[in-house]
Every structure is written in C-alpha cells, then in structure tokens.
C-alpha cells in the first residue's frame, strides 16, 4: 500500500490548514487553563512534492469563524511570505513553550542517527518539562515498521518518546497523518499504544479533522487531566470548529 506524504512539520508548511487545525485545538486547551508545550518535530524542507499548498482556507469565512484571531495571524504570516515556524512562535498565535530544533539525519549512518535523535529528544524533554499538555507534530505520525531505523524515521514519533513525555506528568497529543486507511486503523493504533506498561493510567481520545486534508490528533491523557480535557474538547466542538472536527 502506497503511503501518501504527510503535511507537518517542515518550514514550508507554515500556516497551512494543518497548522490552523492544530493551533486551534491547542488554543482551545489553553483557554481551559492548560499550559502548553509544542515540539514541531521539525525536519529539513523537501522539494519533491507540493505539500504545504493547503492555504485556501485563508480566503474562506467558514474557517475564519472558527478562530478569527488565529486565522488573521496565520494569514499575515502566509501573505507576508514568512513561512517558517519561528513566525508562529509568539503569544498572538499560541502562548506556549516551543521546541523547534531540527531533527536532521542527512548524511548520517544508523548509529549516528540514533545518537543524534537521543540528544535531540533529551533536550526536548528538558524544554517540555512541567507542561500540562505536550503536543508533538511529526510529518507522518506514529512510527511504522518500514521506517524504524531508517533515514526517514525522523518524520515519525516513537512510542517511547510519547511515554517519556507522559512520565514527566504531561498529557500528550500527537499528530497522525491519514493515509489510505480507514479510521479504525488509527484508533486501534492508539488503543494498542495505551496498553504499554510505561503509560500507566493513561486514557485515550481521538479527534479527526475532516476537511481539506484529513488528519488526526491523538491524546494520551493523564488521569488528573481527563475530566478537564474531555470538557474542553466538547466545548470546542460546540463552536464552529465542530463543523471540521469529529471525535472518534
């Protein structure tokens, strides 16, 4: 089965519909009182495809209605040709702690890639410490068997990385690209993940963004956050965002 390319996170994607959905969700969680950390899982820009083109939403009132301030902020970034993640790292877009070090595997053999990733991730753990919610935004989502140990592994998040953020006390939200699979494939992935011994007490929540370019946001929820997370998600779905997001 051919896997389609993901939409997050390289600089050239900045401000596209994926960012709008992700940042809109995080702003809703922030409004509920959660502190937010965001690891972009930034990788070097590629040029072999046209990903990042999904910015037509910036001319559509149905999207503006979801979060007018965010919509205007991202429109200014795209219209100003400032398509780099650093331009989204401001309080007007999201009050958060950001980690934007690039995970670059170019020219590295496997042993060096493993070392590089370990150093990169350890640094991100320090930056994300004490955040209520940590969102991770890899290009493609949860690692697949064909990518393990390969140069493209930097486009995925590893289960043990999610577990280590969780071990620091954070509820974790990870981006999952939708390829040519049906929803149960991805919700079953999350259920399997939640059975890990290093995710004690965790519960899951899955949101699907259904318009333009479909994607999922998967939650690994700390027990103490569960009620507040579920309420904030329901509150968000009761707004114009409910026309675009669906809880699975």
mmCIF file of C-alpha atoms in Angstrom:
data_model
loop_
_atom_site.group_PDB
_atom_site.id
_atom_site.type_symbol
_atom_site.label_atom_id
_atom_site.label_comp_id
_atom_site.label_asym_id
_atom_site.label_seq_id
_atom_site.Cartn_x
_atom_site.Cartn_y
_atom_site.Cartn_z
ATOM 1 C CA UNK A 1 0.000 0.000 0.000
ATOM 2 C CA UNK A 2 1.470 3.297 -1.045
ATOM 3 C CA UNK A 3 1.798 5.819 1.784
ATOM 4 C CA UNK A 4 0.979 9.418 0.962
ATOM 5 C CA UNK A 5 3.223 12.184 2.222
ATOM 6 C CA UNK A 6 2.357 13.941 5.453
ATOM 7 C CA UNK A 7 1.583 17.607 5.891
ATOM 8 C CA UNK A 8 3.560 18.523 9.047
ATOM 9 C CA UNK A 9 6.198 19.713 10.007
ATOM 10 C CA UNK A 10 8.630 21.392 7.695
ATOM 11 C CA UNK A 11 9.055 25.142 7.450
ATOM 12 C CA UNK A 12 7.386 25.221 4.035
ATOM 13 C CA UNK A 13 4.116 24.007 5.572
ATOM 14 C CA UNK A 14 3.876 27.001 7.908
ATOM 15 C CA UNK A 15 0.396 28.461 8.109
ATOM 16 C CA UNK A 16 -1.376 25.742 6.125
ATOM 17 C CA UNK A 17 -4.662 24.142 7.130
ATOM 18 C CA UNK A 18 -2.797 21.664 9.297
ATOM 19 C CA UNK A 19 -1.357 24.437 11.426
ATOM 20 C CA UNK A 20 -4.761 26.078 11.697
ATOM 21 C CA UNK A 21 -6.379 22.889 12.974
ATOM 22 C CA UNK A 22 -3.537 22.063 15.369
ATOM 23 C CA UNK A 23 -3.121 25.551 16.770
ATOM 24 C CA UNK A 24 -6.884 25.998 17.041
ATOM 25 C CA UNK A 25 -7.079 22.844 19.141
ATOM 26 C CA UNK A 26 -4.179 23.910 21.359
ATOM 27 C CA UNK A 27 -5.652 27.385 21.822
ATOM 28 C CA UNK A 28 -8.895 25.766 22.987
ATOM 29 C CA UNK A 29 -6.976 23.654 25.508
ATOM 30 C CA UNK A 30 -5.026 26.696 26.630
ATOM 31 C CA UNK A 31 -8.265 28.622 27.159
ATOM 32 C CA UNK A 32 -9.352 25.829 29.500
ATOM 33 C CA UNK A 33 -6.329 26.572 31.685
ATOM 34 C CA UNK A 34 -3.712 24.095 30.463
ATOM 35 C CA UNK A 35 -0.083 25.082 29.945
ATOM 36 C CA UNK A 36 1.109 24.006 26.506
ATOM 37 C CA UNK A 37 4.357 22.719 25.037
ATOM 38 C CA UNK A 38 4.760 22.149 21.303
ATOM 39 C CA UNK A 39 7.562 20.141 19.724
ATOM 40 C CA UNK A 40 7.308 20.737 15.983
ATOM 41 C CA UNK A 41 9.407 17.634 15.184
ATOM 42 C CA UNK A 42 10.915 19.898 12.563
ATOM 43 C CA UNK A 43 12.736 18.204 9.677
ATOM 44 C CA UNK A 44 14.584 19.734 6.706
ATOM 45 C CA UNK A 45 12.395 21.079 3.902
ATOM 46 C CA UNK A 46 11.880 18.759 0.945
ATOM 47 C CA UNK A 47 11.159 19.818 -2.622
ATOM 48 C CA UNK A 48 9.924 16.654 -4.315
ATOM 49 C CA UNK A 49 6.218 17.339 -3.741
ATOM 50 C CA UNK A 50 3.764 20.197 -3.331
ATOM 51 C CA UNK A 51 2.804 19.626 0.311
ATOM 52 C CA UNK A 52 2.070 22.825 2.171
ATOM 53 C CA UNK A 53 -0.167 24.203 -0.545
ATOM 54 C CA UNK A 54 -3.340 23.975 1.565
ATOM 55 C CA UNK A 55 -3.856 27.668 2.345
ATOM 56 C CA UNK A 56 -7.164 28.313 0.554
ATOM 57 C CA UNK A 57 -8.846 28.310 3.971
ATOM 58 C CA UNK A 58 -7.348 31.790 4.448
ATOM 59 C CA UNK A 59 -9.888 33.073 1.925
ATOM 60 C CA UNK A 60 -12.918 31.280 3.372
ATOM 61 C CA UNK A 61 -15.231 32.745 6.018
ATOM 62 C CA UNK A 62 -16.266 29.317 7.304
ATOM 63 C CA UNK A 63 -12.716 28.824 8.602
ATOM 64 C CA UNK A 64 -12.285 32.373 9.823
ATOM 65 C CA UNK A 65 -15.329 31.873 12.050
ATOM 66 C CA UNK A 66 -13.594 29.095 14.000
ATOM 67 C CA UNK A 67 -10.912 31.338 15.500
ATOM 68 C CA UNK A 68 -10.755 34.807 13.886
ATOM 69 C CA UNK A 69 -7.616 35.932 15.742
ATOM 70 C CA UNK A 70 -5.667 32.805 14.801
ATOM 71 C CA UNK A 71 -6.959 32.950 11.229
ATOM 72 C CA UNK A 72 -5.778 36.559 10.841
ATOM 73 C CA UNK A 73 -2.434 35.774 12.435
ATOM 74 C CA UNK A 74 -1.707 32.883 10.094
ATOM 75 C CA UNK A 75 -2.970 34.850 7.098
ATOM 76 C CA UNK A 76 -0.464 37.601 7.879
ATOM 77 C CA UNK A 77 2.346 35.027 8.020
ATOM 78 C CA UNK A 78 1.377 33.386 4.710
ATOM 79 C CA UNK A 79 0.631 36.643 2.875
ATOM 80 C CA UNK A 80 3.897 38.097 4.149
ATOM 81 C CA UNK A 81 5.785 35.040 2.841
ATOM 82 C CA UNK A 82 7.114 34.296 6.330
ATOM 83 C CA UNK A 83 6.587 30.555 6.089
ATOM 84 C CA UNK A 84 8.899 29.467 8.881
ATOM 85 C CA UNK A 85 7.762 28.032 12.199
ATOM 86 C CA UNK A 86 9.558 30.754 14.147
ATOM 87 C CA UNK A 87 6.953 33.238 12.955
ATOM 88 C CA UNK A 88 4.259 31.183 14.713
ATOM 89 C CA UNK A 89 6.159 31.123 17.985
ATOM 90 C CA UNK A 90 4.524 34.168 19.511
ATOM 91 C CA UNK A 91 1.778 34.790 22.048
ATOM 92 C CA UNK A 92 -0.580 36.134 19.390
ATOM 93 C CA UNK A 93 -0.612 32.686 17.779
ATOM 94 C CA UNK A 94 -0.203 30.472 20.850
ATOM 95 C CA UNK A 95 1.031 31.078 24.384
ATOM 96 C CA UNK A 96 3.276 28.065 24.658
ATOM 97 C CA UNK A 97 6.775 26.730 25.099
ATOM 98 C CA UNK A 98 8.121 25.686 21.706
ATOM 99 C CA UNK A 99 10.861 23.275 20.670
ATOM 100 C CA UNK A 100 11.970 23.872 17.108
ATOM 101 C CA UNK A 101 15.400 22.247 16.861
ATOM 102 C CA UNK A 102 15.598 20.465 13.510
ATOM 103 C CA UNK A 103 15.960 16.668 13.564
ATOM 104 C CA UNK A 104 18.272 16.358 10.577
ATOM 105 C CA UNK A 105 19.559 12.911 9.582
ATOM 106 C CA UNK A 106 21.138 13.887 6.260
ATOM 107 C CA UNK A 107 24.428 12.153 5.566
ATOM 108 C CA UNK A 108 24.312 10.084 8.778
ATOM 109 C CA UNK A 109 24.742 6.363 9.214
ATOM 110 C CA UNK A 110 22.352 4.496 11.502
ATOM 111 C CA UNK A 111 24.484 4.667 14.665
ATOM 112 C CA UNK A 112 24.927 8.407 14.265
ATOM 113 C CA UNK A 113 21.205 8.886 13.616
ATOM 114 C CA UNK A 114 20.384 7.054 16.852
ATOM 115 C CA UNK A 115 22.865 9.212 18.774
ATOM 116 C CA UNK A 116 21.596 12.391 17.182
ATOM 117 C CA UNK A 117 17.965 11.565 17.960
ATOM 118 C CA UNK A 118 18.727 10.693 21.574
ATOM 119 C CA UNK A 119 20.480 14.032 22.109
ATOM 120 C CA UNK A 120 17.723 15.950 20.337
ATOM 121 C CA UNK A 121 14.985 14.241 22.323
ATOM 122 C CA UNK A 122 16.714 14.647 25.690
ATOM 123 C CA UNK A 123 16.914 18.370 25.044
ATOM 124 C CA UNK A 124 13.217 18.472 24.148
ATOM 125 C CA UNK A 125 12.327 16.708 27.409
ATOM 126 C CA UNK A 126 14.044 19.448 29.378
ATOM 127 C CA UNK A 127 12.247 22.164 27.399
ATOM 128 C CA UNK A 128 8.827 20.492 27.757
ATOM 129 C CA UNK A 129 9.137 19.678 31.479
ATOM 130 C CA UNK A 130 6.230 20.750 33.703
ATOM 131 C CA UNK A 131 3.864 21.450 30.799
ATOM 132 C CA UNK A 132 0.316 20.168 31.287
ATOM 133 C CA UNK A 133 -0.008 19.253 27.620
ATOM 134 C CA UNK A 134 2.793 18.419 25.187
ATOM 135 C CA UNK A 135 1.861 18.304 21.512
ATOM 136 C CA UNK A 136 4.203 16.581 19.067
ATOM 137 C CA UNK A 137 3.904 17.280 15.366
ATOM 138 C CA UNK A 138 5.881 14.794 13.236
ATOM 139 C CA UNK A 139 5.446 14.731 9.461
ATOM 140 C CA UNK A 140 3.617 11.399 9.426
ATOM 141 C CA UNK A 141 2.647 10.452 12.970
ATOM 142 C CA UNK A 142 3.378 7.287 14.916
ATOM 143 C CA UNK A 143 6.314 5.314 13.531
ATOM 144 C CA UNK A 144 5.533 2.443 11.160
ATOM 145 C CA UNK A 145 7.623 -0.750 10.877
ATOM 146 C CA UNK A 146 9.013 0.180 7.459
ATOM 147 C CA UNK A 147 10.524 3.401 8.872
ATOM 148 C CA UNK A 148 12.170 2.012 12.006
ATOM 149 C CA UNK A 149 15.906 2.521 11.939
ATOM 150 C CA UNK A 150 15.733 4.135 8.508
ATOM 151 C CA UNK A 151 16.753 7.678 7.461
ATOM 152 C CA UNK A 152 13.067 8.679 7.240
ATOM 153 C CA UNK A 153 12.455 7.788 10.883
ATOM 154 C CA UNK A 154 12.787 11.476 11.759
ATOM 155 C CA UNK A 155 9.389 12.012 10.112
ATOM 156 C CA UNK A 156 7.728 9.951 12.852
ATOM 157 C CA UNK A 157 7.345 9.971 16.627
ATOM 158 C CA UNK A 158 8.456 6.869 18.542
ATOM 159 C CA UNK A 159 6.169 5.287 21.171
ATOM 160 C CA UNK A 160 8.892 5.502 23.787
ATOM 161 C CA UNK A 161 9.170 9.256 23.188
ATOM 162 C CA UNK A 162 5.460 9.691 23.860
ATOM 163 C CA UNK A 163 5.852 7.622 27.019
ATOM 164 C CA UNK A 164 8.731 9.728 28.288
ATOM 165 C CA UNK A 165 6.746 12.945 27.905
ATOM 166 C CA UNK A 166 3.910 11.203 29.758
ATOM 167 C CA UNK A 167 6.322 10.096 32.505
ATOM 168 C CA UNK A 168 7.122 13.772 33.111
ATOM 169 C CA UNK A 169 3.461 14.300 34.003
ATOM 170 C CA UNK A 170 2.201 15.675 30.706
ATOM 171 C CA UNK A 171 -0.852 14.715 28.726
ATOM 172 C CA UNK A 172 0.472 14.077 25.220
ATOM 173 C CA UNK A 173 -1.186 14.913 21.903
ATOM 174 C CA UNK A 174 0.374 13.546 18.732
ATOM 175 C CA UNK A 175 -0.400 14.363 15.127
ATOM 176 C CA UNK A 176 -1.293 11.414 12.901
ATOM 177 C CA UNK A 177 -1.395 11.700 9.129
ATOM 178 C CA UNK A 178 -4.257 9.879 7.417
ATOM 179 C CA UNK A 179 -3.038 7.721 4.576
ATOM 180 C CA UNK A 180 -5.214 5.234 2.676
ATOM 181 C CA UNK A 181 -6.585 3.582 5.779
ATOM 182 C CA UNK A 182 -9.952 3.834 7.485
ATOM 183 C CA UNK A 183 -10.441 5.440 10.889
ATOM 184 C CA UNK A 184 -10.367 2.173 12.918
ATOM 185 C CA UNK A 185 -6.793 1.508 11.830
ATOM 186 C CA UNK A 186 -5.647 4.676 13.600
ATOM 187 C CA UNK A 187 -7.906 4.371 16.655
ATOM 188 C CA UNK A 188 -6.712 0.763 17.073
ATOM 189 C CA UNK A 189 -3.119 2.065 16.967
ATOM 190 C CA UNK A 190 -3.947 4.404 19.818
ATOM 191 C CA UNK A 191 -5.634 1.624 21.822
ATOM 192 C CA UNK A 192 -2.569 -0.579 21.400
ATOM 193 C CA UNK A 193 -0.330 2.274 22.491
ATOM 194 C CA UNK A 194 -2.362 2.800 25.650
ATOM 195 C CA UNK A 195 -1.689 -0.799 26.701
ATOM 196 C CA UNK A 196 2.012 -0.071 27.141
ATOM 197 C CA UNK A 197 3.309 -0.560 30.672
ATOM 198 C CA UNK A 198 5.095 2.789 30.543
ATOM 199 C CA UNK A 199 1.767 4.633 30.103
ATOM 200 C CA UNK A 200 0.157 3.759 33.459
ATOM 201 C CA UNK A 201 -3.346 5.106 33.959
ATOM 202 C CA UNK A 202 -3.490 6.762 30.558
ATOM 203 C CA UNK A 203 -6.765 7.143 28.692
ATOM 204 C CA UNK A 204 -7.210 7.965 25.032
ATOM 205 C CA UNK A 205 -9.132 10.475 22.989
ATOM 206 C CA UNK A 206 -9.095 10.741 19.193
ATOM 207 C CA UNK A 207 -10.058 13.777 17.135
ATOM 208 C CA UNK A 208 -10.285 13.764 13.359
ATOM 209 C CA UNK A 209 -10.026 16.938 11.305
ATOM 210 C CA UNK A 210 -12.125 16.079 8.299
ATOM 211 C CA UNK A 211 -11.873 18.933 5.822
ATOM 212 C CA UNK A 212 -9.366 19.600 3.002
ATOM 213 C CA UNK A 213 -6.593 17.300 4.184
ATOM 214 C CA UNK A 214 -7.722 14.752 6.758
ATOM 215 C CA UNK A 215 -5.665 14.193 9.886
ATOM 216 C CA UNK A 216 -5.965 13.014 13.468
ATOM 217 C CA UNK A 217 -4.954 14.364 16.844
ATOM 218 C CA UNK A 218 -4.480 11.531 19.305
ATOM 219 C CA UNK A 219 -4.492 12.157 23.068
ATOM 220 C CA UNK A 220 -2.698 10.181 25.762
ATOM 221 C CA UNK A 221 -4.394 11.660 28.792
ATOM 222 C CA UNK A 222 -3.091 11.841 32.346
ATOM 223 C CA UNK A 223 -5.702 10.651 34.874
ATOM 224 C CA UNK A 224 -5.773 14.021 36.636
ATOM 225 C CA UNK A 225 -6.433 15.822 33.324
ATOM 226 C CA UNK A 226 -9.123 13.544 31.954
ATOM 227 C CA UNK A 227 -12.258 15.417 33.007
ATOM 228 C CA UNK A 228 -10.845 18.807 32.038
ATOM 229 C CA UNK A 229 -9.529 17.591 28.679
ATOM 230 C CA UNK A 230 -12.824 15.959 27.750
ATOM 231 C CA UNK A 231 -14.800 19.069 28.721
ATOM 232 C CA UNK A 232 -12.514 21.428 26.791
ATOM 233 C CA UNK A 233 -12.756 19.242 23.674
ATOM 234 C CA UNK A 234 -16.545 19.154 23.906
ATOM 235 C CA UNK A 235 -16.635 22.911 24.392
ATOM 236 C CA UNK A 236 -14.525 23.347 21.254
ATOM 237 C CA UNK A 237 -16.749 21.001 19.242
ATOM 238 C CA UNK A 238 -19.778 23.081 20.230
ATOM 239 C CA UNK A 239 -18.300 26.063 18.330
ATOM 240 C CA UNK A 240 -17.677 26.483 14.595
ATOM 241 C CA UNK A 241 -14.801 24.049 14.973
ATOM 242 C CA UNK A 242 -17.447 21.330 15.262
ATOM 243 C CA UNK A 243 -18.060 21.675 11.520
ATOM 244 C CA UNK A 244 -14.499 20.485 10.895
ATOM 245 C CA UNK A 245 -13.506 18.241 13.819
ATOM 246 C CA UNK A 246 -15.123 14.992 14.902
ATOM 247 C CA UNK A 247 -14.408 12.908 17.976
ATOM 248 C CA UNK A 248 -13.954 9.233 17.153
#
